[in-house]
mmCIF file of C-alpha atoms and ligand atoms in Angstrom:
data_model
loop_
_atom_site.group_PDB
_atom_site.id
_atom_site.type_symbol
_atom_site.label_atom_id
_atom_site.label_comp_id
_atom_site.label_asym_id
_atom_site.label_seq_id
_atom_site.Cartn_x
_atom_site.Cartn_y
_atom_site.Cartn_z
ATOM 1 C CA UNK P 248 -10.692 7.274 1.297
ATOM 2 C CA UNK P 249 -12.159 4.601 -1.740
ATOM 3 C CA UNK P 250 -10.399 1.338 -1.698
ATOM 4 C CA UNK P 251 -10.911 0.668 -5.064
ATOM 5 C CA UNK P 252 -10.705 3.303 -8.148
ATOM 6 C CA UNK P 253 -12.114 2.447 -11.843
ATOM 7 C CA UNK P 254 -10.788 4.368 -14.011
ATOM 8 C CA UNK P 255 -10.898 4.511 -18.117
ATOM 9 C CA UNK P 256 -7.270 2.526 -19.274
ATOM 10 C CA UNK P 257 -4.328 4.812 -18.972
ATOM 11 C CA UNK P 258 -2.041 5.699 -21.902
ATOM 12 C CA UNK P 259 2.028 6.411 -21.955
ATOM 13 C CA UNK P 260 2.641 9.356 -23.634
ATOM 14 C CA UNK P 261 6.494 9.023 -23.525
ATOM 15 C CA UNK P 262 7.711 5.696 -23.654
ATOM 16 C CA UNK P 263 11.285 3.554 -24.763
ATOM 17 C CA UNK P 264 10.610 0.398 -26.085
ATOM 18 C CA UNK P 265 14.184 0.137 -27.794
ATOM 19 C CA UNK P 266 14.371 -2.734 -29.878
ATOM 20 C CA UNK P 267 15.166 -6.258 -30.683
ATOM 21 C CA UNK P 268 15.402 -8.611 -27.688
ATOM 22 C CA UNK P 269 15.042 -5.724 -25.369
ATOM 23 C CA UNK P 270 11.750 -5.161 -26.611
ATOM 24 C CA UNK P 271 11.103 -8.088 -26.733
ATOM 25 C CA UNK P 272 11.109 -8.331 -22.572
ATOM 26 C CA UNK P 273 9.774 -4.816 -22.329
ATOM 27 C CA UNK P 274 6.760 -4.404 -24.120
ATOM 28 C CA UNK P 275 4.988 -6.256 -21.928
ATOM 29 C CA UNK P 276 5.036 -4.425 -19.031
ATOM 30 C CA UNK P 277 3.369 -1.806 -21.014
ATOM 31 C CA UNK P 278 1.101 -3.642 -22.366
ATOM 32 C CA UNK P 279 -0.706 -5.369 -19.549
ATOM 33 C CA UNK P 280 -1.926 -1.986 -18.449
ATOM 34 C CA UNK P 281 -1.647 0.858 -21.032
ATOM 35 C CA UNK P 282 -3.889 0.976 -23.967
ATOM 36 C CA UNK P 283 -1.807 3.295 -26.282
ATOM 37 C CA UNK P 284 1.903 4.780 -25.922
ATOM 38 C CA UNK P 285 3.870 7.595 -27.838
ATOM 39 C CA UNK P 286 6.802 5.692 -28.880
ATOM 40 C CA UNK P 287 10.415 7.227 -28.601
ATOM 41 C CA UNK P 288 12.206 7.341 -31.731
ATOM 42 C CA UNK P 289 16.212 7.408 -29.620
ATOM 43 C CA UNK P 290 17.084 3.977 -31.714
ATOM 44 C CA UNK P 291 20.405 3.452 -32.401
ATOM 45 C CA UNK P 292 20.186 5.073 -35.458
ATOM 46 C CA UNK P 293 17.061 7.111 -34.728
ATOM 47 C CA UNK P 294 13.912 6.467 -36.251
ATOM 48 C CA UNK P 295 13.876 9.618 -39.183
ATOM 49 C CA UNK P 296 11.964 9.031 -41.906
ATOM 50 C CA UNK P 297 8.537 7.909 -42.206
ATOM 51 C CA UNK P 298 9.808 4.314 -43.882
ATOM 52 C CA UNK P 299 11.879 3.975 -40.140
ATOM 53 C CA UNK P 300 8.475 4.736 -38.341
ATOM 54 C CA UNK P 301 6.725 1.536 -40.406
ATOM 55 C CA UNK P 302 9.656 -1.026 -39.928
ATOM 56 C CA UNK P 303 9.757 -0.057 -36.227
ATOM 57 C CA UNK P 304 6.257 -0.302 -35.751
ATOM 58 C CA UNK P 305 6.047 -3.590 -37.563
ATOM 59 C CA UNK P 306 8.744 -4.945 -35.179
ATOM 60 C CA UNK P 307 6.671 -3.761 -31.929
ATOM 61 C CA UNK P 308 3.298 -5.546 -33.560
ATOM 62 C CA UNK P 309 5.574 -8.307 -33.858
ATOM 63 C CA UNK P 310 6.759 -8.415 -30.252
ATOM 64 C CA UNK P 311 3.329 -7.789 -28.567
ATOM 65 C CA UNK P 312 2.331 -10.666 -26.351
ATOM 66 C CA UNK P 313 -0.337 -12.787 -27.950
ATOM 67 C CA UNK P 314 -4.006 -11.126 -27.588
ATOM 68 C CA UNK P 315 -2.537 -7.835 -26.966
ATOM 69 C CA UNK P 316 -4.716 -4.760 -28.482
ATOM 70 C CA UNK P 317 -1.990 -2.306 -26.978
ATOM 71 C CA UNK P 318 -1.589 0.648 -29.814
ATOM 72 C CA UNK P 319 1.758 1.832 -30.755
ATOM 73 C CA UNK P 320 1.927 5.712 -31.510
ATOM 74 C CA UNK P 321 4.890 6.411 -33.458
ATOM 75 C CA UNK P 322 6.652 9.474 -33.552
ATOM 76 C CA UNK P 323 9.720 10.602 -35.683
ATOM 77 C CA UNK P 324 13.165 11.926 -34.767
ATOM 78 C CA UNK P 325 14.069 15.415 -35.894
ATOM 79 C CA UNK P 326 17.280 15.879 -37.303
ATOM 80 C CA UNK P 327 18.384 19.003 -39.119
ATOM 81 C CA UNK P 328 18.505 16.993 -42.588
ATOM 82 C CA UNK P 329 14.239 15.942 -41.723
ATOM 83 C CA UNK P 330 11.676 16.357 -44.963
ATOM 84 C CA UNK P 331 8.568 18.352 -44.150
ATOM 85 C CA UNK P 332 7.158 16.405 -47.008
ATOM 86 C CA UNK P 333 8.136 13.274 -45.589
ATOM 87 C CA UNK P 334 6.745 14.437 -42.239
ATOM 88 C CA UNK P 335 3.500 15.833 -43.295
ATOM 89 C CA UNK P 336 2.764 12.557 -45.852
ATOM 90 C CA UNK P 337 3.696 10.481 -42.153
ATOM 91 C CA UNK P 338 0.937 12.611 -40.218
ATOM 92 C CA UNK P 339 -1.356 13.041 -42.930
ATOM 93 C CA UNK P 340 -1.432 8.599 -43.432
ATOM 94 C CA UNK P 341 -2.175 8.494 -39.354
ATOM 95 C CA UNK P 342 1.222 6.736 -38.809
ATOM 96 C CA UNK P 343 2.817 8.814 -36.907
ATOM 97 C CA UNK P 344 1.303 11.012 -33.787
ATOM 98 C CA UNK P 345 4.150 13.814 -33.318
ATOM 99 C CA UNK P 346 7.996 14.576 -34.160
ATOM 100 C CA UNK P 347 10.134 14.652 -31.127
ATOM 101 C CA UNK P 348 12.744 17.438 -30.568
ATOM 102 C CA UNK P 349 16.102 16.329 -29.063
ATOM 103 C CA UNK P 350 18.937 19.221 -28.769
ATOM 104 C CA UNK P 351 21.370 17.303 -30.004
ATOM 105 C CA UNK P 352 23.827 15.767 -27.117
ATOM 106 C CA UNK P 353 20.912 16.377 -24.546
ATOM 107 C CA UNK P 354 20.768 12.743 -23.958
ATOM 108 C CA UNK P 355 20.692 9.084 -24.332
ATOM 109 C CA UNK P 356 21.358 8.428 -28.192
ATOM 110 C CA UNK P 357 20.199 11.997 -29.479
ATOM 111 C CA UNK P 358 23.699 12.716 -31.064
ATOM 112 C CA UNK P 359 21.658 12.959 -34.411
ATOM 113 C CA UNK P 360 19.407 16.128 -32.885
ATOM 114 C CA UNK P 361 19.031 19.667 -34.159
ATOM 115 C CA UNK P 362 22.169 22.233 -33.232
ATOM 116 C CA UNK P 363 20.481 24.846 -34.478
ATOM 117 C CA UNK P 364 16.593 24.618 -34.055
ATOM 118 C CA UNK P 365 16.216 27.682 -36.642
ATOM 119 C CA UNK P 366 17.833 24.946 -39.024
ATOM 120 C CA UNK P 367 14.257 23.275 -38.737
ATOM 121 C CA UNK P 368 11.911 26.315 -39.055
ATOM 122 C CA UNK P 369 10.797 24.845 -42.632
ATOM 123 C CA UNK P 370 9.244 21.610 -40.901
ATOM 124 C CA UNK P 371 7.554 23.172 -37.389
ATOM 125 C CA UNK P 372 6.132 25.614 -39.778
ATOM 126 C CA UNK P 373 4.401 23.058 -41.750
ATOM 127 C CA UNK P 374 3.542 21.023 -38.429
ATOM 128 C CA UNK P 375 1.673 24.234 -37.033
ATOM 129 C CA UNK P 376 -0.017 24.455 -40.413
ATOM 130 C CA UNK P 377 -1.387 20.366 -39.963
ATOM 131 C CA UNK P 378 -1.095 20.795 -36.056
ATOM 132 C CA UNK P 379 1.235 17.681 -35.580
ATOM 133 C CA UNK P 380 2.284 18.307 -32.074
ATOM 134 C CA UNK P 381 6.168 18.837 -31.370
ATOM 135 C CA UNK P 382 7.538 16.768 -28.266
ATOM 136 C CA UNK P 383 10.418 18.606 -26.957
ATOM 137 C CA UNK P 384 13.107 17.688 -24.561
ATOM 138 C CA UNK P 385 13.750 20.657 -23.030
ATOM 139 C CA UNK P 386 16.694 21.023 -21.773
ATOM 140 C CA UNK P 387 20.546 22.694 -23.063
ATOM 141 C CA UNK P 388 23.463 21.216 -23.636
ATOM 142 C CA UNK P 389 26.010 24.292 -23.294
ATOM 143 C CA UNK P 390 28.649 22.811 -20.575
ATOM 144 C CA UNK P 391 28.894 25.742 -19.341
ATOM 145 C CA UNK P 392 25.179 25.353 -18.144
ATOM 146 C CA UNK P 393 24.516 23.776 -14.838
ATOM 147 C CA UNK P 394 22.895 20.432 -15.347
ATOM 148 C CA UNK P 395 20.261 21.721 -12.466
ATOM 149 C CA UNK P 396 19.639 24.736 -14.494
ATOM 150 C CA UNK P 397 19.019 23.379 -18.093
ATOM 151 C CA UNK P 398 15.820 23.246 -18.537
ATOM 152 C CA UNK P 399 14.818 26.430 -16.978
ATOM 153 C CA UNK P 400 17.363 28.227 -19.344
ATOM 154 C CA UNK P 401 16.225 25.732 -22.169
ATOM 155 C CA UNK P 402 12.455 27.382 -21.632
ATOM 156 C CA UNK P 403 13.902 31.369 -21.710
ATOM 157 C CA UNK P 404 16.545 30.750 -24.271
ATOM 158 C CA UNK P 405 15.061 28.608 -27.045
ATOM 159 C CA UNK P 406 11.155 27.542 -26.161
ATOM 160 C CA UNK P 407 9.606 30.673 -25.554
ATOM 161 C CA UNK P 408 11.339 32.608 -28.555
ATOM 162 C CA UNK P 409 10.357 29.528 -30.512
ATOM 163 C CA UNK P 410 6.627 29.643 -29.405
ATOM 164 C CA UNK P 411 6.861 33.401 -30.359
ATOM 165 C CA UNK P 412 8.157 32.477 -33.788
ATOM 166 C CA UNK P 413 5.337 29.832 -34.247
ATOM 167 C CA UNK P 414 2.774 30.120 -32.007
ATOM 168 C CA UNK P 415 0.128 27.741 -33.736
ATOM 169 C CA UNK P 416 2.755 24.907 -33.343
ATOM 170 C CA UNK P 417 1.288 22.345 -30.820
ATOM 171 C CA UNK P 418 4.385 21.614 -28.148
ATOM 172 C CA UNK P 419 4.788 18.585 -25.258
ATOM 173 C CA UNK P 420 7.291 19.819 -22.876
ATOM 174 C CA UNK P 421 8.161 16.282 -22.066
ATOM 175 C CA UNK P 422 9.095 14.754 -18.508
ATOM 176 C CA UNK P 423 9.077 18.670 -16.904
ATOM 177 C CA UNK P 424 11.331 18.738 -13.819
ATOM 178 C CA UNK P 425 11.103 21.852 -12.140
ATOM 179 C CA UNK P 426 8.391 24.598 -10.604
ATOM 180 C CA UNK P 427 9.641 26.583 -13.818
ATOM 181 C CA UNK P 428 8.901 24.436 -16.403
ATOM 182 C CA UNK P 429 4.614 23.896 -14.303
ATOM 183 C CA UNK P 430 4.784 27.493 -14.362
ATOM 184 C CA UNK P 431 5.453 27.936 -18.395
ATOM 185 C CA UNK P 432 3.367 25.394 -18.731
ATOM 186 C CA UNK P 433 0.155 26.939 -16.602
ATOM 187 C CA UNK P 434 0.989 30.155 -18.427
ATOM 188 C CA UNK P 435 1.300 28.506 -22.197
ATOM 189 C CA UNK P 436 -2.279 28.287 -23.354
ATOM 190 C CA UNK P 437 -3.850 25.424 -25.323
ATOM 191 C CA UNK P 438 -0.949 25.030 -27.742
ATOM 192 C CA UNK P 439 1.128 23.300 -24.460
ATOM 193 C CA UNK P 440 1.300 21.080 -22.486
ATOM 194 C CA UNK P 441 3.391 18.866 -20.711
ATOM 195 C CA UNK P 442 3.710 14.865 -19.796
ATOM 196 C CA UNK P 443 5.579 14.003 -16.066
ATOM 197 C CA UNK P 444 6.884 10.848 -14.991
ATOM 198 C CA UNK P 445 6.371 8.575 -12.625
ATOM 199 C CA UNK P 446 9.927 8.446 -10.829
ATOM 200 C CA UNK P 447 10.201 12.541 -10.969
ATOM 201 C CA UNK P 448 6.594 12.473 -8.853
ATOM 202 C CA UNK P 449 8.140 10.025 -6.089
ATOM 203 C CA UNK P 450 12.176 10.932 -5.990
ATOM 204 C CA UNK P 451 14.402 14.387 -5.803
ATOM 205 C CA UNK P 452 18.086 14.943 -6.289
ATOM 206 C CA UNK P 453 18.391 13.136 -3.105
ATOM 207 C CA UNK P 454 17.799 10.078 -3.597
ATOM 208 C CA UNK P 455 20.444 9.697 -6.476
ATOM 209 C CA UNK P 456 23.338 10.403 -3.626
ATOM 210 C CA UNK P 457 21.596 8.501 -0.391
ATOM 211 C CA UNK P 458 24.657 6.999 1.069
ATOM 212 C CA UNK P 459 26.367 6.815 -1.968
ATOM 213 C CA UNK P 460 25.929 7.075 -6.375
ATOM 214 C CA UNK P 461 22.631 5.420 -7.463
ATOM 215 C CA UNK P 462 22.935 4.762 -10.815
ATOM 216 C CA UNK P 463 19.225 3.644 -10.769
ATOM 217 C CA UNK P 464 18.153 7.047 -10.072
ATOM 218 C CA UNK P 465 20.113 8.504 -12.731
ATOM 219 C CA UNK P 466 17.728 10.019 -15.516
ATOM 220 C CA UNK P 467 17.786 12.824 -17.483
ATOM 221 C CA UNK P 468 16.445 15.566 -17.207
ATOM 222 C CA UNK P 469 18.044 14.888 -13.774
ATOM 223 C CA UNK P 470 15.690 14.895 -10.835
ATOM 224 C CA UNK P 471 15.682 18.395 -8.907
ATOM 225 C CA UNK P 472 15.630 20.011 -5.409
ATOM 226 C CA UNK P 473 12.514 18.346 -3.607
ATOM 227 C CA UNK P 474 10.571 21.741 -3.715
ATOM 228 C CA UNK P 475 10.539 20.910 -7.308
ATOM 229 C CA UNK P 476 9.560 17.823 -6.377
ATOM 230 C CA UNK P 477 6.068 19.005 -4.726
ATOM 231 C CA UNK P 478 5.593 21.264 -7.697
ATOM 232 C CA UNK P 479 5.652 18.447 -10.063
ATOM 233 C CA UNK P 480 3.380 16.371 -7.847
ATOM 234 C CA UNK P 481 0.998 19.426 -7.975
ATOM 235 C CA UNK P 482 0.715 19.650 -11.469
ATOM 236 C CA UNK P 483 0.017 16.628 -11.483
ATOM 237 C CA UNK P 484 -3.035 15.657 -9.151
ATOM 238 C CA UNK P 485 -4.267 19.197 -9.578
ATOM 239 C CA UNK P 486 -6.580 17.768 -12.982
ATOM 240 C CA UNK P 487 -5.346 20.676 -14.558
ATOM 241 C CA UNK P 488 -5.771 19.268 -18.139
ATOM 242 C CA UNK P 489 -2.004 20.323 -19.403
ATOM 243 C CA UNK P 490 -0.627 17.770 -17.372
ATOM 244 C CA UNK P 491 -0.593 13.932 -18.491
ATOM 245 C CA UNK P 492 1.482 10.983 -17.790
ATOM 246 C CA UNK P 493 4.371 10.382 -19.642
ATOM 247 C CA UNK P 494 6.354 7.301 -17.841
ATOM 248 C CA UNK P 495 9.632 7.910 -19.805
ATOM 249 C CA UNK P 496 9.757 4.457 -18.720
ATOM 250 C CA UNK P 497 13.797 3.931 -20.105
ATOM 251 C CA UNK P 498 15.115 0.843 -19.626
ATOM 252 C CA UNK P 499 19.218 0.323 -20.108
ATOM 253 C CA UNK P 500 21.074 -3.186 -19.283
ATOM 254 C CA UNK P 501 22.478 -2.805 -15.388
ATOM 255 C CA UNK P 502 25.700 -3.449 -16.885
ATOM 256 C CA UNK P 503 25.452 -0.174 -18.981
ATOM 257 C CA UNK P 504 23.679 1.546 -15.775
ATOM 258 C CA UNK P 505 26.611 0.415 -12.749
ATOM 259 C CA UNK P 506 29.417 1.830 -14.451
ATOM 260 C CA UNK P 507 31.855 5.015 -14.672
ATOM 261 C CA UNK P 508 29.912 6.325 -16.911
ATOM 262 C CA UNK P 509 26.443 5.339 -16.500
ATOM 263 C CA UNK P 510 24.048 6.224 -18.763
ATOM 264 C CA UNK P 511 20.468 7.599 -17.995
ATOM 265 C CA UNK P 512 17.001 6.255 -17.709
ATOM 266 C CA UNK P 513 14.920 4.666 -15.257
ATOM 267 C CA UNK P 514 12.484 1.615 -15.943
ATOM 268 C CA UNK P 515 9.056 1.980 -14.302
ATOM 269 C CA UNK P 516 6.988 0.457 -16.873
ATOM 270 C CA UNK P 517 6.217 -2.378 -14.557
ATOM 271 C CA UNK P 518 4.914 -0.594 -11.104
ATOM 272 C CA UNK P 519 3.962 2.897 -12.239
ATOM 273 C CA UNK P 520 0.007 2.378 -11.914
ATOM 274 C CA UNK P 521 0.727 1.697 -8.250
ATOM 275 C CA UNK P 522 3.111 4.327 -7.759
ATOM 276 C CA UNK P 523 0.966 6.997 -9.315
ATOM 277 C CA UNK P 524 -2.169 5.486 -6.993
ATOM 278 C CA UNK P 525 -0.010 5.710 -4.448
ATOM 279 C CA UNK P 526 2.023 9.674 -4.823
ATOM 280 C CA UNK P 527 -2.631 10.576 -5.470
ATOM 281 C CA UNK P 528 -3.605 8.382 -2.242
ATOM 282 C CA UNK P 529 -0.575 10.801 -0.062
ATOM 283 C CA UNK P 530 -2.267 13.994 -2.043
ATOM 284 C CA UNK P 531 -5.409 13.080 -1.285
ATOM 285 C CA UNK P 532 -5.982 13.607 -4.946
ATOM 286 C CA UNK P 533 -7.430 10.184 -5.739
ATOM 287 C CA UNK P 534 -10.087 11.540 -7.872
ATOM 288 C CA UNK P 535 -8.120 13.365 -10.137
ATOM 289 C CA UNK P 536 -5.976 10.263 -11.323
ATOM 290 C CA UNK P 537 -8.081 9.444 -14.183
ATOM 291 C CA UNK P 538 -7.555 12.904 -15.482
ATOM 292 C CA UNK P 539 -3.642 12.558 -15.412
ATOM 293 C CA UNK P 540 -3.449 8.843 -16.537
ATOM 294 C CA UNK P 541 -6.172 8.543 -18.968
ATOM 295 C CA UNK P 542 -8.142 11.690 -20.615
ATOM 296 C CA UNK P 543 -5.656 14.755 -20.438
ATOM 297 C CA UNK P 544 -3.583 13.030 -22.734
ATOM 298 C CA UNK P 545 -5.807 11.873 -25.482
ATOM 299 C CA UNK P 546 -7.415 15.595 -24.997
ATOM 300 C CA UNK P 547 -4.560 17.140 -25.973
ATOM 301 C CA UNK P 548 -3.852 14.738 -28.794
ATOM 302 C CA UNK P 549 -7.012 15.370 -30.199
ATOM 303 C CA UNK P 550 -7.671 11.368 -29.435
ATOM 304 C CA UNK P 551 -10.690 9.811 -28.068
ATOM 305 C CA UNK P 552 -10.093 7.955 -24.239
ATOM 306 C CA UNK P 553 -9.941 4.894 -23.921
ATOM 307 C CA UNK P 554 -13.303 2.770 -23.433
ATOM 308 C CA UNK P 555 -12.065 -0.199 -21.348
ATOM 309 C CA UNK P 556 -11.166 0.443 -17.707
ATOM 310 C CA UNK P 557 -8.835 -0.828 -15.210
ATOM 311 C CA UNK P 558 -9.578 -1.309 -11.673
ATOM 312 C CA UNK P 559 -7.312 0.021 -8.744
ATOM 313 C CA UNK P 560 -7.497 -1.826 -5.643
ATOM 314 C CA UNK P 561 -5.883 -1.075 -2.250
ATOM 315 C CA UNK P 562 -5.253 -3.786 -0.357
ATOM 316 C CA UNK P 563 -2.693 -4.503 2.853
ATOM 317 C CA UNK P 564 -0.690 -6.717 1.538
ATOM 318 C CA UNK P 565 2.056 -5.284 -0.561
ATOM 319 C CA UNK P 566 1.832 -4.867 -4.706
ATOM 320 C CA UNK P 567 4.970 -7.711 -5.299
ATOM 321 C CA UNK P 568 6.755 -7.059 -8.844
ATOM 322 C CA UNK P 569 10.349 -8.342 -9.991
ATOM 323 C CA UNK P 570 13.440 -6.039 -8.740
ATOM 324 C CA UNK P 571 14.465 -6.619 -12.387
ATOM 325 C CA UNK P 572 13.425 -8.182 -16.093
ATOM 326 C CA UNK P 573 15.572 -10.485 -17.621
ATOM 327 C CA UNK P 574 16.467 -9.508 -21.118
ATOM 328 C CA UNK P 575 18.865 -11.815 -22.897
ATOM 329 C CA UNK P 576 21.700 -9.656 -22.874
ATOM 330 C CA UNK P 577 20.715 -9.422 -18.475
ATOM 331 C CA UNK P 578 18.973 -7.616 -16.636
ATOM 332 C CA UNK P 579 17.209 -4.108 -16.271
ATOM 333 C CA UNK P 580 16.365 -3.099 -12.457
ATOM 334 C CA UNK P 581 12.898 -1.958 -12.093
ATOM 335 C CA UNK P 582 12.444 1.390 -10.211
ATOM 336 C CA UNK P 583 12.127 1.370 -6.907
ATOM 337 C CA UNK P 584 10.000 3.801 -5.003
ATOM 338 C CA UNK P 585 11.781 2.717 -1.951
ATOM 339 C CA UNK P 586 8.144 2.254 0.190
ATOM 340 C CA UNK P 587 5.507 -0.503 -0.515
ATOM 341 C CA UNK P 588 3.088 -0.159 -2.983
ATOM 342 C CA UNK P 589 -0.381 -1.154 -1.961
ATOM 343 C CA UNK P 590 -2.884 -0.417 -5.016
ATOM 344 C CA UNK P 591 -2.998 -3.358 -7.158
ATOM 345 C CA UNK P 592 -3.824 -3.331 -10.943
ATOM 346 C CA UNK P 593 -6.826 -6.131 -11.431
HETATM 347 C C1 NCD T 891 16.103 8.334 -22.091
HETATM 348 C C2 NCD T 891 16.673 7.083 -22.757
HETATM 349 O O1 NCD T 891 17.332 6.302 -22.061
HETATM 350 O O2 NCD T 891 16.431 6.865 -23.947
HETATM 351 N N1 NCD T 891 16.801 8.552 -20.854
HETATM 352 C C3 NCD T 891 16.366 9.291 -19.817
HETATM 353 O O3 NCD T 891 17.124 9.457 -18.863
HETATM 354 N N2 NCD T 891 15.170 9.814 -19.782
HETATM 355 C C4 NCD T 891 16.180 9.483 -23.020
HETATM 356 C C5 NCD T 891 15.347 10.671 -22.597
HETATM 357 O O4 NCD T 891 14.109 10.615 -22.582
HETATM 358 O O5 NCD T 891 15.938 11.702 -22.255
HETATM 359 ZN ZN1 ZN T 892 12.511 9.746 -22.611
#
């Protein structure tokens, strides 16, 4: 086994960076080692129109640390009211990378999603036509749905008839949970592909009830069954070039987190290099890292990879980060793998 692994920089290609002073004590966690990330667009209220897209990327410019030369790539929210115009004008000018699909009620802050998705047929259309990928979160929101269940019956009941519809329109089946959704996937041809997250690679439904409710754990789509588990982890070291990192790195205040209600998302921004060393190191997939973190992505985005590099190094003493980031409005608990981390990030 190496002890060190070079590797061309990694990108995020699903990534909250919320706003304001939260993003203010985010971004940099992403920054120090991703070159590029697909921004979310789940603002409160969403980013829409192609104006939204500018001001928001203007504000993350604004709250990069000094010397940064991490890229934003900005994405819009769908809604059932969105302008293909406005969409196509957003691609055609380079500022945005892709349009991101939320059913509407699937998740944090996507009460302004489509209902209906044949409601929107007029825009994926005309993002086939330029090939402006679609990132989808994939899951239903009928109640009547088990939350285990919803994105397999998300893939059967609205993706697949949708690819069938429009099968030149590029699709991300974002932060895939289940041996279902790297099944569609392998099957889907060049027109798919799908991002996985860190914390889905190193937890299962388990670890959200171990000896009580971990709100930290909490993330939606929920974490499965662990067989799911190894299917995702799979995927993932396989190099099969449909499957890229997307960190859906979501931080929320603890406050909002430890509650009745708690809402969903898991920060990992700040440790994920080491944890996905560390879930390739237990694979013995080392050499396919690169691949996941750093070309698939840009491959499918029709992007070059990144030319600087970043060093992994394996050393005995354990990788030490914060338990949490202080925001001012408190703090957001980093994700915790729950075993020590051992490949540092020079
Ligand atoms: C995300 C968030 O907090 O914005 N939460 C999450 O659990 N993943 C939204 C999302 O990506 O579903
Ligand atoms: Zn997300």
């Amino acid at each position: 086994m190496p002890t060190t692994l070079t590797i061309k920089q990694p990108d995020d290609w699903h990534l909250h960076l919320r706003d304001g002073d939260m993003l203010k004590s985010v971004l940099p966690d992403t920054a120090r080692h991703f070159a590029r990330a697909i921004i979310m667009p789940n603002l409160v209220p969403p980013v829409v129109r192609a104006a939204d897209a500018v001001a928001y990327r203007e504000r993350i410019m604004a709250a990069l640390p000094a010397g940064s030369t991490f890229e934003p790539l900005m994405t819009l929210y769908l809604t059932e009211a969105s302008s293909a115009d406005d969409i196509a004008a957003a691609a055609d000018s380079g500022l945005i990378r892709a349009v991101k699909l939320y059913p509407a009620g699937a998740t944090t802050n996507s009460d302004s999603g489509v209902k209906d998705i044949t409601r929107v047929t007029d825009v994926l259309e005309r993002m086939a036509e330029i090939g402006l990928p679609l990132c989808v979160h994939g899951e239903v929101t009928d109640p009547d749905i088990d939350i285990f269940d919803r994105e397999a019956v998300f893939i059967e009941s609205v993706l697949e008839p949708l690819r069938s519809r429009i099968p030149g329109l590029r699709v991300v089946m974002e932060h895939v949970t289940t041996s279902d959704g790297v099944d569609y996937v392998k099957s889907g041809g060049d027109n798919l592909a799908a991002t996985l997250t860190t914390h889905h690679l190193m937890i299962n439904r388990n670890h959200i009830f171990k000896g009580g409710i971990r709100p930290h754990y909490f993330c939606l789509p929920i974490a499965k069954r662990q067989s799911h588990q190894l299917a995702l982890r799979e995927a993932a070291t396989s190099g099969d070039k449909s499957f890229f990192l997307g960190t859906d790195s979501a931080p929320h205040l603890d406050g909002a987190k430890e509650s009745a209600c708690g809402c969903a998302g898991v920060y990992n921004a700040p440790n994920t290099l080491s944890c996905l060393a560390h879930v390739f190191e237990e694979e013995g997939r080392l050499d396919n890292l690169e691949s996941f973190a750093s070309l698939n992505g840009p491959a499918f985005y029709g992007l070059a990879p990144n030319v600087n590099t970043v060093t992994l190094e394996k050393r005995s003493e354990p990788v030490e980060y914060a338990a949490s980031v202080q925001t001012a409005e408190g703090p957001v608990t980093v994700f915790d793998p729950e075993c020590a981390l051992h490949w540092h990030v020079s």
